[in-house]
XYZ file of C-alpha atoms in Angstrom:
122
model
C 0.145 0.150 0.346
C 1.502 3.397 -0.984
C 0.967 6.369 1.051
C -2.021 7.488 -0.827
C -3.584 4.371 -1.395
C -4.156 4.548 2.958
C -5.298 8.280 3.366
C -7.812 7.382 0.762
C -8.898 4.422 2.649
C -8.643 6.285 5.331
C -11.414 8.683 3.689
C -13.112 6.902 2.910
C -13.345 5.011 6.622
C -14.340 8.193 8.300
C -16.152 8.918 5.882
C -20.487 9.286 6.933
C -21.630 9.237 3.569
C -20.317 8.197 0.155
C -17.817 10.518 -1.462
C -17.149 11.282 -4.576
C -13.723 11.821 -6.325
C -14.126 15.302 -5.826
C -14.633 15.207 -2.081
C -11.985 13.235 -1.351
C -9.100 15.715 -3.536
C -10.989 18.436 -1.347
C -10.026 16.381 1.679
C -6.346 15.369 0.179
C -5.370 18.614 -1.318
C -2.611 17.727 -1.699
C -2.494 14.662 -3.561
C -2.648 14.372 -6.995
C -6.146 13.744 -8.872
C -4.765 10.837 -10.743
C -2.977 9.320 -7.937
C -6.089 9.376 -5.382
C -8.538 7.908 -9.054
C -5.823 4.893 -9.459
C -6.023 3.883 -6.026
C -10.140 3.884 -6.545
C -9.913 1.765 -9.386
C -7.668 -0.033 -7.611
C -9.370 -0.256 -4.709
C -12.583 -1.732 -6.992
C -10.707 -3.592 -8.751
C -10.202 -5.480 -5.267
C -13.423 -5.363 -4.544
C -12.818 -3.445 -1.437
C -15.087 0.005 -2.009
C -18.363 -0.070 -4.650
C -19.271 2.708 -6.299
C -22.250 3.836 -8.101
C -24.240 6.889 -9.496
C -26.174 8.806 -7.836
C -28.616 10.969 -9.415
C -25.346 13.855 -9.153
C -23.684 13.760 -12.353
C -20.303 11.383 -10.314
C -19.423 8.654 -8.812
C -19.512 7.699 -5.000
C -17.525 5.863 -3.662
C -17.939 3.644 -0.592
C -15.960 0.971 1.405
C -17.089 -2.151 1.130
C -18.723 -3.841 4.649
C -17.281 -7.046 4.462
C -13.945 -7.554 6.097
C -13.480 -9.748 3.007
C -14.152 -8.264 -0.478
C -17.057 -6.616 -1.785
C -19.878 -9.113 -3.085
C -23.906 -8.480 -4.543
C -25.240 -10.121 -1.167
C -23.439 -7.043 0.759
C -25.083 -4.470 -1.392
C -27.488 -1.841 0.364
C -30.021 0.681 -0.919
C -28.901 4.146 -1.246
C -31.029 7.416 -1.016
C -30.176 10.713 -2.750
C -31.896 13.494 -1.640
C -32.946 15.666 -4.476
C -33.488 19.207 -2.544
C -29.883 19.118 0.059
C -28.167 16.686 -2.917
C -26.770 14.911 0.127
C -26.533 10.284 -0.754
C -27.216 8.707 2.411
C -26.487 4.468 2.744
C -29.548 3.137 4.067
C -27.035 -0.520 5.352
C -30.526 -2.279 7.178
C -32.358 -2.154 3.801
C -31.128 -4.834 1.611
C -31.175 -4.386 -2.644
C -34.165 -6.647 -3.517
C -32.890 -10.010 -5.203
C -33.602 -10.602 -8.618
C -33.285 -13.945 -11.081
C -31.799 -13.538 -14.000
C -32.387 -15.220 -16.836
C -30.266 -18.996 -17.754
C -26.948 -17.968 -18.850
C -26.575 -14.192 -16.985
C -24.160 -13.378 -14.244
C -24.606 -10.639 -11.561
C -21.456 -9.060 -10.859
C -22.565 -5.167 -9.169
C -26.482 -4.200 -8.153
C -26.963 -0.564 -7.652
C -30.400 0.045 -6.019
C -31.259 4.311 -5.544
C -34.363 5.570 -3.981
C -34.941 9.362 -4.726
C -36.960 11.578 -2.700
C -36.603 13.936 -0.003
C -34.917 12.688 3.844
C -35.431 13.614 6.744
C -33.877 17.333 7.637
C -34.953 18.613 4.312
C -38.542 17.603 4.911
C -38.912 19.490 8.299
């Protein structure tokens, strides 16, 4: 592990919600964007993180809950607030299991719910 990889993993571990590349760059303002991006891609290849598109136009990254590696069974629902534009993890809301046609194999799934969060609703 390089110093930047360790820093990126620390930022993701301490984050209260999924982060975009730009979010991570803001925290690690002295690390080159390309190095952060490469670290995220290596984490994705080794299934240490998962990413999803939440409707904001950028990918969001978060560490996998499983100590081994991410798999489809570990995925949870995400909620995107259309008012404050924050993304929340709904860890206790599992992604529905669907049956695929014969010959199809699922490697990832993204289940996004959009609406207004409880803070914005008030």
